[in-house]
N, CA, C and O atoms as a Tinker XYZ file with bonds, in Angstrom:
   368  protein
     1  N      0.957000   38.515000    6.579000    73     2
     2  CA     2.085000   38.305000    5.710000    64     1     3
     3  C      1.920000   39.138000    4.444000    63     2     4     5
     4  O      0.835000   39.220000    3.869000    81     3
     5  N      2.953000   39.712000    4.054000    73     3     6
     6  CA     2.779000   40.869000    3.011000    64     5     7
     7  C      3.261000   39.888000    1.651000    63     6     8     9
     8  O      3.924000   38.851000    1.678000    81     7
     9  N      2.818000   40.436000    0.754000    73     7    10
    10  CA     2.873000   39.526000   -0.699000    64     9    11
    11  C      3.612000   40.796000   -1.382000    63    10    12    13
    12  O      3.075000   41.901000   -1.458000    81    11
    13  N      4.682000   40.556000   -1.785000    73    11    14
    14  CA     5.701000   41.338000   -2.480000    64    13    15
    15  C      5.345000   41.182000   -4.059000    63    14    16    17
    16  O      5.012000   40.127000   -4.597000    81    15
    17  N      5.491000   42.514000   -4.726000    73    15    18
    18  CA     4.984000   42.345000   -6.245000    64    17    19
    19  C      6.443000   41.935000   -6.476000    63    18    20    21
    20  O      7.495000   42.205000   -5.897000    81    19
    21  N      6.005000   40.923000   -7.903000    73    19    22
    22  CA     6.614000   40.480000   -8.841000    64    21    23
    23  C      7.803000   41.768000   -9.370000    63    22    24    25
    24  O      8.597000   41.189000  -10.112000    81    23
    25  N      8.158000   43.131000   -9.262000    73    23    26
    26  CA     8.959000   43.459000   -9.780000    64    25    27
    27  C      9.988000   44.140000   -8.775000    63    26    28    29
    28  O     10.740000   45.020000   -9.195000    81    27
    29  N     10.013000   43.824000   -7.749000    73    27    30
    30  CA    10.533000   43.599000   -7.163000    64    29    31
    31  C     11.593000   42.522000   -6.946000    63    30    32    33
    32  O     12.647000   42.644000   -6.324000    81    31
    33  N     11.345000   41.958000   -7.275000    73    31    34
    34  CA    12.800000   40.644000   -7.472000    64    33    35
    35  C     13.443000   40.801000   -8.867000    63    34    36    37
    36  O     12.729000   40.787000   -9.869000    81    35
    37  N     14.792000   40.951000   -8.945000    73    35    38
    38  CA    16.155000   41.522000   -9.887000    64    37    39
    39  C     15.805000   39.953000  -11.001000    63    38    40    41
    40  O     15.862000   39.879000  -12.228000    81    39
    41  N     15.511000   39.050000  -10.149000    73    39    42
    42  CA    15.653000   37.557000  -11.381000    64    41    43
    43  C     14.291000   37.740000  -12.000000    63    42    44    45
    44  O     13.694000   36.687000  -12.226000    81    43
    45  N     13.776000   38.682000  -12.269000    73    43    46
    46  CA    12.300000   38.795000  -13.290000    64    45    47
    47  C     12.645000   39.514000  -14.001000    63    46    48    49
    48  O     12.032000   39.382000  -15.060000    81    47
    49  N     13.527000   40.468000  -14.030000    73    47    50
    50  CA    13.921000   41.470000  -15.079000    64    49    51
    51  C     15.377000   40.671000  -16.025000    63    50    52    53
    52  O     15.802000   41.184000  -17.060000    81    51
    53  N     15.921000   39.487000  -15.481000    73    51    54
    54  CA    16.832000   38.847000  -16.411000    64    53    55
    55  C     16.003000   37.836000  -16.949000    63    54    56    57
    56  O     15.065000   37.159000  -16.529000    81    55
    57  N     16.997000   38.001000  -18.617000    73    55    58
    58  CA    16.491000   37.733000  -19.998000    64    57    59
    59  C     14.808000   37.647000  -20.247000    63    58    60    61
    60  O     13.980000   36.742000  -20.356000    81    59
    61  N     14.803000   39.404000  -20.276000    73    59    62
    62  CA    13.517000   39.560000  -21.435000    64    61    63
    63  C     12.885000   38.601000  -22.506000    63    62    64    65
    64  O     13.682000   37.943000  -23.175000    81    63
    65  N     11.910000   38.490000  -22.678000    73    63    66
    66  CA    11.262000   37.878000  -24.130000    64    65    67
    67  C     11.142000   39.185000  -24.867000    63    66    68    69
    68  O     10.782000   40.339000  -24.631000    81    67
    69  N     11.698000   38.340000  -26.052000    73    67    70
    70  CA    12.163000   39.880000  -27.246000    64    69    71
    71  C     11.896000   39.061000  -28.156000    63    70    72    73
    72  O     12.325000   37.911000  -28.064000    81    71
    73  N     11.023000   39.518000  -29.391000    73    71    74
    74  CA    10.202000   39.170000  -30.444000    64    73    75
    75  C      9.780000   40.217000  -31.507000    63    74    76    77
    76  O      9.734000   41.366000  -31.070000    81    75
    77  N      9.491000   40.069000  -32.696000    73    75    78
    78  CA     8.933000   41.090000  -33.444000    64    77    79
    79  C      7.985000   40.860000  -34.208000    63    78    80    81
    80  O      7.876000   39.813000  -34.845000    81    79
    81  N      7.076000   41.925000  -34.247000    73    79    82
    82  CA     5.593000   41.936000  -34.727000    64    81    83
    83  C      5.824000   42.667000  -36.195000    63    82    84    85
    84  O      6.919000   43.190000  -36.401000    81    83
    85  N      4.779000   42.708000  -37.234000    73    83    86
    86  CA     4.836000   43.709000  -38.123000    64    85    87
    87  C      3.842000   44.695000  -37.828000    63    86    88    89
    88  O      2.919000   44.528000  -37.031000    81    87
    89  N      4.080000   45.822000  -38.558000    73    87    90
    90  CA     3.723000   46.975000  -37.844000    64    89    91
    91  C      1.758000   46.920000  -37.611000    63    90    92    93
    92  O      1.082000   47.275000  -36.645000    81    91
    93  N      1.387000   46.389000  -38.800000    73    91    94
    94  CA    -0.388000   46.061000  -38.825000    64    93    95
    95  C     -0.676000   45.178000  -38.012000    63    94    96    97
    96  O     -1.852000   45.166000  -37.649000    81    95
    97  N      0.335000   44.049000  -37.385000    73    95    98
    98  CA    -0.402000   43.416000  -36.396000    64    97    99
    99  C      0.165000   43.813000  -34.993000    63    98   100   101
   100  O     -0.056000   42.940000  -34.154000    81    99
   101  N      0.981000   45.135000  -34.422000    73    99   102
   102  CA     0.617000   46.286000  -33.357000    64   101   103
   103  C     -0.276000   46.571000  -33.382000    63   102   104   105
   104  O     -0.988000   46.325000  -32.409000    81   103
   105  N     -0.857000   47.341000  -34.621000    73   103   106
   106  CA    -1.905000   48.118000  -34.753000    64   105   107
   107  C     -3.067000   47.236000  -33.992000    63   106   108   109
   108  O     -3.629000   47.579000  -32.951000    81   107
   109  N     -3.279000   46.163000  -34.648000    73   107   110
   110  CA    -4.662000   44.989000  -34.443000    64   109   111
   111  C     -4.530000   44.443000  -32.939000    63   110   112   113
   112  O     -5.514000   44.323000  -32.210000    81   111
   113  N     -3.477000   44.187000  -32.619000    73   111   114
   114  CA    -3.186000   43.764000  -31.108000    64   113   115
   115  C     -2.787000   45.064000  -29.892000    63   114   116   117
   116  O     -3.232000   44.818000  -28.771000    81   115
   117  N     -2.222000   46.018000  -29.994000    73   115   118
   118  CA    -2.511000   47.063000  -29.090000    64   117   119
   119  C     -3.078000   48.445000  -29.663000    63   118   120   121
   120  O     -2.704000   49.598000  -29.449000    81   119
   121  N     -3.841000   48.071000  -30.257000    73   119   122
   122  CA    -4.910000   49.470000  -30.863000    64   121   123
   123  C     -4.290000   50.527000  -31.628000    63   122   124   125
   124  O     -3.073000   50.562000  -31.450000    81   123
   125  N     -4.718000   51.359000  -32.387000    73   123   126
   126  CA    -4.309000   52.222000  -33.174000    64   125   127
   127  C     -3.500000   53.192000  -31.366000    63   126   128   129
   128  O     -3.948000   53.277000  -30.222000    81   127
   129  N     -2.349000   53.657000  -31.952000    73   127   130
   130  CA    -0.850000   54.568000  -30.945000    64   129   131
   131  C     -0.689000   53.922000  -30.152000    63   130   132   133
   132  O      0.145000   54.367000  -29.364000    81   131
   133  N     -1.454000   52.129000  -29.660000    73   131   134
   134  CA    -0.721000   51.719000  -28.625000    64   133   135
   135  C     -1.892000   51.626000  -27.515000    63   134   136   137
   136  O     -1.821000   50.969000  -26.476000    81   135
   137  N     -3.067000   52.472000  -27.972000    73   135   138
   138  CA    -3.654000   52.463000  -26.666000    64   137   139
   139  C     -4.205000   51.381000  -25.797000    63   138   140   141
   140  O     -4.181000   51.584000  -24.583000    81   139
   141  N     -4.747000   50.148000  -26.293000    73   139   142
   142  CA    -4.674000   49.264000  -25.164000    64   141   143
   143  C     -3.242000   48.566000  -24.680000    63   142   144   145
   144  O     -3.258000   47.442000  -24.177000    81   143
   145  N     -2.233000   49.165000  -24.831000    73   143   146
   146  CA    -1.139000   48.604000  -24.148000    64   145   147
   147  C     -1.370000   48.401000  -22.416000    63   146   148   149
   148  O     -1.238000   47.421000  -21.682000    81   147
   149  N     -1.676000   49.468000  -22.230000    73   147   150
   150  CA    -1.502000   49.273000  -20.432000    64   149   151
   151  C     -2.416000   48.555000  -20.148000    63   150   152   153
   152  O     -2.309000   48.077000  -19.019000    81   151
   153  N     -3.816000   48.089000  -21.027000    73   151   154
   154  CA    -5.433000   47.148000  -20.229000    64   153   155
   155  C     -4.560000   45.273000  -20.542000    63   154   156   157
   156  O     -4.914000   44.164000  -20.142000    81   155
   157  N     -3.013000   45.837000  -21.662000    73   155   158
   158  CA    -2.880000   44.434000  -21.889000    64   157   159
   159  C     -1.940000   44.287000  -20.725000    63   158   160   161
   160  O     -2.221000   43.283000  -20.070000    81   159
   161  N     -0.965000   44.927000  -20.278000    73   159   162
   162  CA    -0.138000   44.920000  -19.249000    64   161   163
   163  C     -0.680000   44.960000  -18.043000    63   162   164   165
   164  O     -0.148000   44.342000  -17.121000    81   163
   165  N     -1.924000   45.756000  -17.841000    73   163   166
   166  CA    -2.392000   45.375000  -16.363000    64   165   167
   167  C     -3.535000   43.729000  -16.225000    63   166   168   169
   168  O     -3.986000   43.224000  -15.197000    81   167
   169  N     -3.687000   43.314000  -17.539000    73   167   170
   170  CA    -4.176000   42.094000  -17.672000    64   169   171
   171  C     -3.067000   41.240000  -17.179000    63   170   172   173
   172  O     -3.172000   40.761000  -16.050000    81   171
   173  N     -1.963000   40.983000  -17.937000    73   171   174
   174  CA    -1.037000   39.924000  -17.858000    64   173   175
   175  C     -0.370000   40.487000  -16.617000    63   174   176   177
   176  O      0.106000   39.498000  -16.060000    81   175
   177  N     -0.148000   41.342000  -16.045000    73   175   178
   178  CA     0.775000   41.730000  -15.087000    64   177   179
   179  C      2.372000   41.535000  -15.468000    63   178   180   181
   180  O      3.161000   40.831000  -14.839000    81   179
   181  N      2.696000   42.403000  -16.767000    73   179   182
   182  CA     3.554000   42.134000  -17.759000    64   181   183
   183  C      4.099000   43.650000  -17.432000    63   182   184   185
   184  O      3.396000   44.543000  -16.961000    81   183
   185  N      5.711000   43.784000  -17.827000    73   183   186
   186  CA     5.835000   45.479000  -18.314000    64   185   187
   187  C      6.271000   45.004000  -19.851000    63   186   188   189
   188  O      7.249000   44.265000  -19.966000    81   187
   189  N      5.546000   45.430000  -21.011000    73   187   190
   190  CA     5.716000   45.549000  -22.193000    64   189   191
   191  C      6.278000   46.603000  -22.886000    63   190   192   193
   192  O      5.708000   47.688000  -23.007000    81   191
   193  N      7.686000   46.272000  -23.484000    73   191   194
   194  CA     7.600000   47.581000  -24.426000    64   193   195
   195  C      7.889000   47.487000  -25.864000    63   194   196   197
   196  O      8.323000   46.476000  -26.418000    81   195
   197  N      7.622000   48.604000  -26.430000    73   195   198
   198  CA     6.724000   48.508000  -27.931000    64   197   199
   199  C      7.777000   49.856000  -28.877000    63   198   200   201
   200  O      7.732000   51.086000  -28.857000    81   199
   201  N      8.661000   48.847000  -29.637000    73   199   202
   202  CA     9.789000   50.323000  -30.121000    64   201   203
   203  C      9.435000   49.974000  -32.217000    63   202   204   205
   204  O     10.084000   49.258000  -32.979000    81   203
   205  N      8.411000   50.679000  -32.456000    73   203   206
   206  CA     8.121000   50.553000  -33.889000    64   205   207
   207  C      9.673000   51.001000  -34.464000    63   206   208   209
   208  O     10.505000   51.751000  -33.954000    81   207
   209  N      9.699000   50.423000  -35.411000    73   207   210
   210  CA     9.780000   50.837000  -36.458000    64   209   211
   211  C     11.759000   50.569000  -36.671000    63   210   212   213
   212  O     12.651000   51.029000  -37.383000    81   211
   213  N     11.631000   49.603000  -35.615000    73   211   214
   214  CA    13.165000   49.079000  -35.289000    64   213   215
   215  C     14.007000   48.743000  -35.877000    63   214   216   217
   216  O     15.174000   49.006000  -35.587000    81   215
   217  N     13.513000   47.820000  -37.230000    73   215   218
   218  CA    14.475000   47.271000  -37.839000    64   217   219
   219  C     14.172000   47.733000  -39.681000    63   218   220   221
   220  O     13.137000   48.325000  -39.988000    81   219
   221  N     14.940000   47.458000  -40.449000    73   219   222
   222  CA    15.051000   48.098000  -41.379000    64   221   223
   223  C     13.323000   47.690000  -42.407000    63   222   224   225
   224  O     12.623000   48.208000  -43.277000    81   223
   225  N     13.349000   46.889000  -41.854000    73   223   226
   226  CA    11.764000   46.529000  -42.550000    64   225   227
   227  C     10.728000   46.762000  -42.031000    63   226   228   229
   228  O      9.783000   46.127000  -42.498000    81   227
   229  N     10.419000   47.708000  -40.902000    73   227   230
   230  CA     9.489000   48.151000  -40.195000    64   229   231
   231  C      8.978000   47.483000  -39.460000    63   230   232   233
   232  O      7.826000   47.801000  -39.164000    81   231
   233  N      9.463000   46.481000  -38.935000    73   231   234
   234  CA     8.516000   45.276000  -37.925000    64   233   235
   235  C      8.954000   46.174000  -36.551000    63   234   236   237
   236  O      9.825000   47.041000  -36.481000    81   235
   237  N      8.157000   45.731000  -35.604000    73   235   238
   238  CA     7.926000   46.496000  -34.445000    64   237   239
   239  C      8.872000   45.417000  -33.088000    63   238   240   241
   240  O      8.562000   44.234000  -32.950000    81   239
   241  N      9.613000   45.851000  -32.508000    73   239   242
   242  CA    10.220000   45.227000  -31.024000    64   241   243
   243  C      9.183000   45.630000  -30.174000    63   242   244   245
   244  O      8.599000   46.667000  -29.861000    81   243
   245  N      9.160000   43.873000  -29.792000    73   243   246
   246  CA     8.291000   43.658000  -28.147000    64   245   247
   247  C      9.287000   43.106000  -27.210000    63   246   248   249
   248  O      9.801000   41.991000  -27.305000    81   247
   249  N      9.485000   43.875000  -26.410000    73   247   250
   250  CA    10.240000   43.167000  -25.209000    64   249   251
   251  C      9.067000   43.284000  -23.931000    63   250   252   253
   252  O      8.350000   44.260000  -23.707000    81   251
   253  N      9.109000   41.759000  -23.042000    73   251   254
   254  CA     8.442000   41.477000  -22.570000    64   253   255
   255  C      8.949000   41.219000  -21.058000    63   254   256   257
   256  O     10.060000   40.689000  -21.058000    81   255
   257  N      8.394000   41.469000  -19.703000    73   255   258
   258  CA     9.955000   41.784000  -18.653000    64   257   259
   259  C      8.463000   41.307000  -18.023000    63   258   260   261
   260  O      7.354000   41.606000  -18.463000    81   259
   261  N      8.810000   40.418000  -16.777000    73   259   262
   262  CA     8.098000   39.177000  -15.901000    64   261   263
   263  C      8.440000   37.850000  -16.240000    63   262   264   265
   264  O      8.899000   37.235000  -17.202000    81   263
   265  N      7.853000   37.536000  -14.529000    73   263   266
   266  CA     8.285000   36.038000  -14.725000    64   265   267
   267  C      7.976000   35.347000  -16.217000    63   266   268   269
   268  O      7.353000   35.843000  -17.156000    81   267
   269  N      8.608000   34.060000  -16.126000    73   267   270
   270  CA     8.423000   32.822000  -17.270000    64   269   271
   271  C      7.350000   32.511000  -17.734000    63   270   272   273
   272  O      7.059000   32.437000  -18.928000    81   271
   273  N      6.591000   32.277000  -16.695000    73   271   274
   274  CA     5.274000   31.483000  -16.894000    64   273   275
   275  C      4.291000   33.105000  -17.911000    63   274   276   277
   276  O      3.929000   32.897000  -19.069000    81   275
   277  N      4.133000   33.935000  -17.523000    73   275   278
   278  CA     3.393000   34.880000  -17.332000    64   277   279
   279  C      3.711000   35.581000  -18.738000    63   278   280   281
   280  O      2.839000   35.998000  -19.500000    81   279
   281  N      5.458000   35.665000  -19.024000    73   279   282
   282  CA     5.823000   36.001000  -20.674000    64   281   283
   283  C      5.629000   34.885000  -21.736000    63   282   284   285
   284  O      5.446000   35.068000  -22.940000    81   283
   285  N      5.700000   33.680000  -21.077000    73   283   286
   286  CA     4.710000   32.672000  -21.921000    64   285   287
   287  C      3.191000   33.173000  -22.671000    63   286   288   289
   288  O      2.788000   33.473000  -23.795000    81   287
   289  N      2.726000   33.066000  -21.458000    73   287   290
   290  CA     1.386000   33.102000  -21.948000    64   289   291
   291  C      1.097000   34.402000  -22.696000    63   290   292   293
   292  O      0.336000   34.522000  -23.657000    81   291
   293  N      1.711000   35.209000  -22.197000    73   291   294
   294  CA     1.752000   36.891000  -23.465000    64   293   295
   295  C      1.665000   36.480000  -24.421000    63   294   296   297
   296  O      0.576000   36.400000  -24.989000    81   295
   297  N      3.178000   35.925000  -25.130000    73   295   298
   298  CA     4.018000   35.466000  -25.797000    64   297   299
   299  C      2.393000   34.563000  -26.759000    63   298   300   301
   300  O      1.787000   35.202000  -27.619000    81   299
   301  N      2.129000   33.659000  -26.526000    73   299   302
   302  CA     0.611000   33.217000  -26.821000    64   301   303
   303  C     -0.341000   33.861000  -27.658000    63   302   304   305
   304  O     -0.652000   33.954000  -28.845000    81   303
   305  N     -0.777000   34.394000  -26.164000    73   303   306
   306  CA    -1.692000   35.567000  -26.874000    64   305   307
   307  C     -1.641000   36.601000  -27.828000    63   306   308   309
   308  O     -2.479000   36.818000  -28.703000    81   307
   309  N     -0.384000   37.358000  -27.556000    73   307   310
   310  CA    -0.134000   38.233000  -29.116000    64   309   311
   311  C      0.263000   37.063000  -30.167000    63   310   312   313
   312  O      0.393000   37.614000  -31.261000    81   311
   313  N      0.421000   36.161000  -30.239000    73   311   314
   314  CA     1.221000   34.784000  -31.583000    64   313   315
   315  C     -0.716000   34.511000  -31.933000    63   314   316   317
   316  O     -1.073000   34.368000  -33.103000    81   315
   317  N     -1.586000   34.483000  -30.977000    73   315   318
   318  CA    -2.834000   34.151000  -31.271000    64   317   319
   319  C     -3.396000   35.662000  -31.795000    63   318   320   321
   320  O     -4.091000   35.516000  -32.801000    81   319
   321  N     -3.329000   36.416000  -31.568000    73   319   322
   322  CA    -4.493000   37.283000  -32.094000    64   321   323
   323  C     -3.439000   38.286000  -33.815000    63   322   324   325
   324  O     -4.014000   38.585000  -34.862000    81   323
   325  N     -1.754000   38.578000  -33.489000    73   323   326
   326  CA    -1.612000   38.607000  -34.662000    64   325   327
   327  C     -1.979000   37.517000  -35.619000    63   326   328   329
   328  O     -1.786000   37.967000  -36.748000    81   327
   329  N     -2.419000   36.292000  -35.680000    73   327   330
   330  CA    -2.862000   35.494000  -36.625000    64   329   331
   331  C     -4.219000   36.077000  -37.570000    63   330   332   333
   332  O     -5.111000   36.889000  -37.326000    81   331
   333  N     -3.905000   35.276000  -38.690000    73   331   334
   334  CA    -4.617000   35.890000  -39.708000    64   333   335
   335  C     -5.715000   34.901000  -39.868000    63   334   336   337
   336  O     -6.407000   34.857000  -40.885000    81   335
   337  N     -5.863000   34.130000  -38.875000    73   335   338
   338  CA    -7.132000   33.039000  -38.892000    64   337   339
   339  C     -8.056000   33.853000  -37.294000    63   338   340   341
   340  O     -7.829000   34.278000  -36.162000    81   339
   341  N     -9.182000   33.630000  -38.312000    73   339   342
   342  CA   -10.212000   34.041000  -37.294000    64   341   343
   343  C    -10.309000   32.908000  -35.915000    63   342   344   345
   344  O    -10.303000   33.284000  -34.742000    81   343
   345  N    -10.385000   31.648000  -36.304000    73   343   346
   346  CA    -9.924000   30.717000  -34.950000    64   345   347
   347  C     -8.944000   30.972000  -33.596000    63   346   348   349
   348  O     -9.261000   30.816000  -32.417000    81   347
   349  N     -7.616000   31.428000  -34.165000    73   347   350
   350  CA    -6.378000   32.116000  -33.820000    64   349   351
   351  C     -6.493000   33.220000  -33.102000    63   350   352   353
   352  O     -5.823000   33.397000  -32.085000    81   351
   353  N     -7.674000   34.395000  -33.725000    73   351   354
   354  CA    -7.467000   35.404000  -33.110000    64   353   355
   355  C     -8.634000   35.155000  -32.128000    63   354   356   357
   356  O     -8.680000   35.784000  -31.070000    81   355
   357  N     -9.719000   34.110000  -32.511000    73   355   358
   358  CA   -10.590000   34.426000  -30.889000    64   357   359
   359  C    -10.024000   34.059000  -29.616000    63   358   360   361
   360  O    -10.305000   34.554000  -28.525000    81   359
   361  N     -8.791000   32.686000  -29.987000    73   359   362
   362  CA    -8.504000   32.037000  -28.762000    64   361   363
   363  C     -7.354000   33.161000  -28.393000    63   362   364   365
   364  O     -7.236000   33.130000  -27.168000    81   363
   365  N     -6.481000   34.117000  -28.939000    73   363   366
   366  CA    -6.513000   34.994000  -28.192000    64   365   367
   367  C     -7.322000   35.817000  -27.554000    63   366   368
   368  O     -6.863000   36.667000  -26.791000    81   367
C-alpha cells in the first residue's frame, strides 16, 4: 500500500497559518538569510514561507501550508523560540 505525501491533497493547502514575526526574531529562529529554513521545513514537514519586510513596520510574513495538527505545532515552536525568555526558547 503506497502512503501518499501530505501535499498532495488540495484540503492542506486551504487556509494557510499566516502570522508575523519581527525582523530579529527571523533572524534568531531561521538563521541569519533564512538558512535553516529548509532543516525547519524538512523537520516539521511544513512548506514555509518567509516575505520580510511586508508591512510598513518591518515585521516579517510567515505563511505556513500543511495539515492542522502539524501548523500547530510550528505555530508553537517559532511562538517558543521567538520568546525572549530563555525557558521559552529551550522548549522550542
Amino acid at each position: 500500500m503506497e502512503i501518499k505525501s501530505w501535499w498532495v491533497f488540495p484540503e492542506n493547502f486551504n487556509f494557510p497559518l499566516e502570522f508575523y514575526i519581527e525582523e530579529e526574531q527571523e533572524q534568531f529562529i531561521f538563521g541569519h538569510l533564512d538558512t535553516d529554513l529548509h532543516c525547519i521545513e524538512t523537520h516539521s514537514q511544513t512548506f514555509t514561507e518567509l516575505k520580510t519586510g511586508f508591512t510598513a513596520t518591518s515585521l516579517t510574513r510567515v505563511l505556513v501550508i500543511r495539515p492542522l495538527e502539524e501548523r500547530q505545532w510550528l505555530f508553537l515552536m517559532i511562538q517558543s523560540m521567538g520568546s525572549w525568555g530563555s525557558h521559552s526558547q529551550a522548549r522550542g
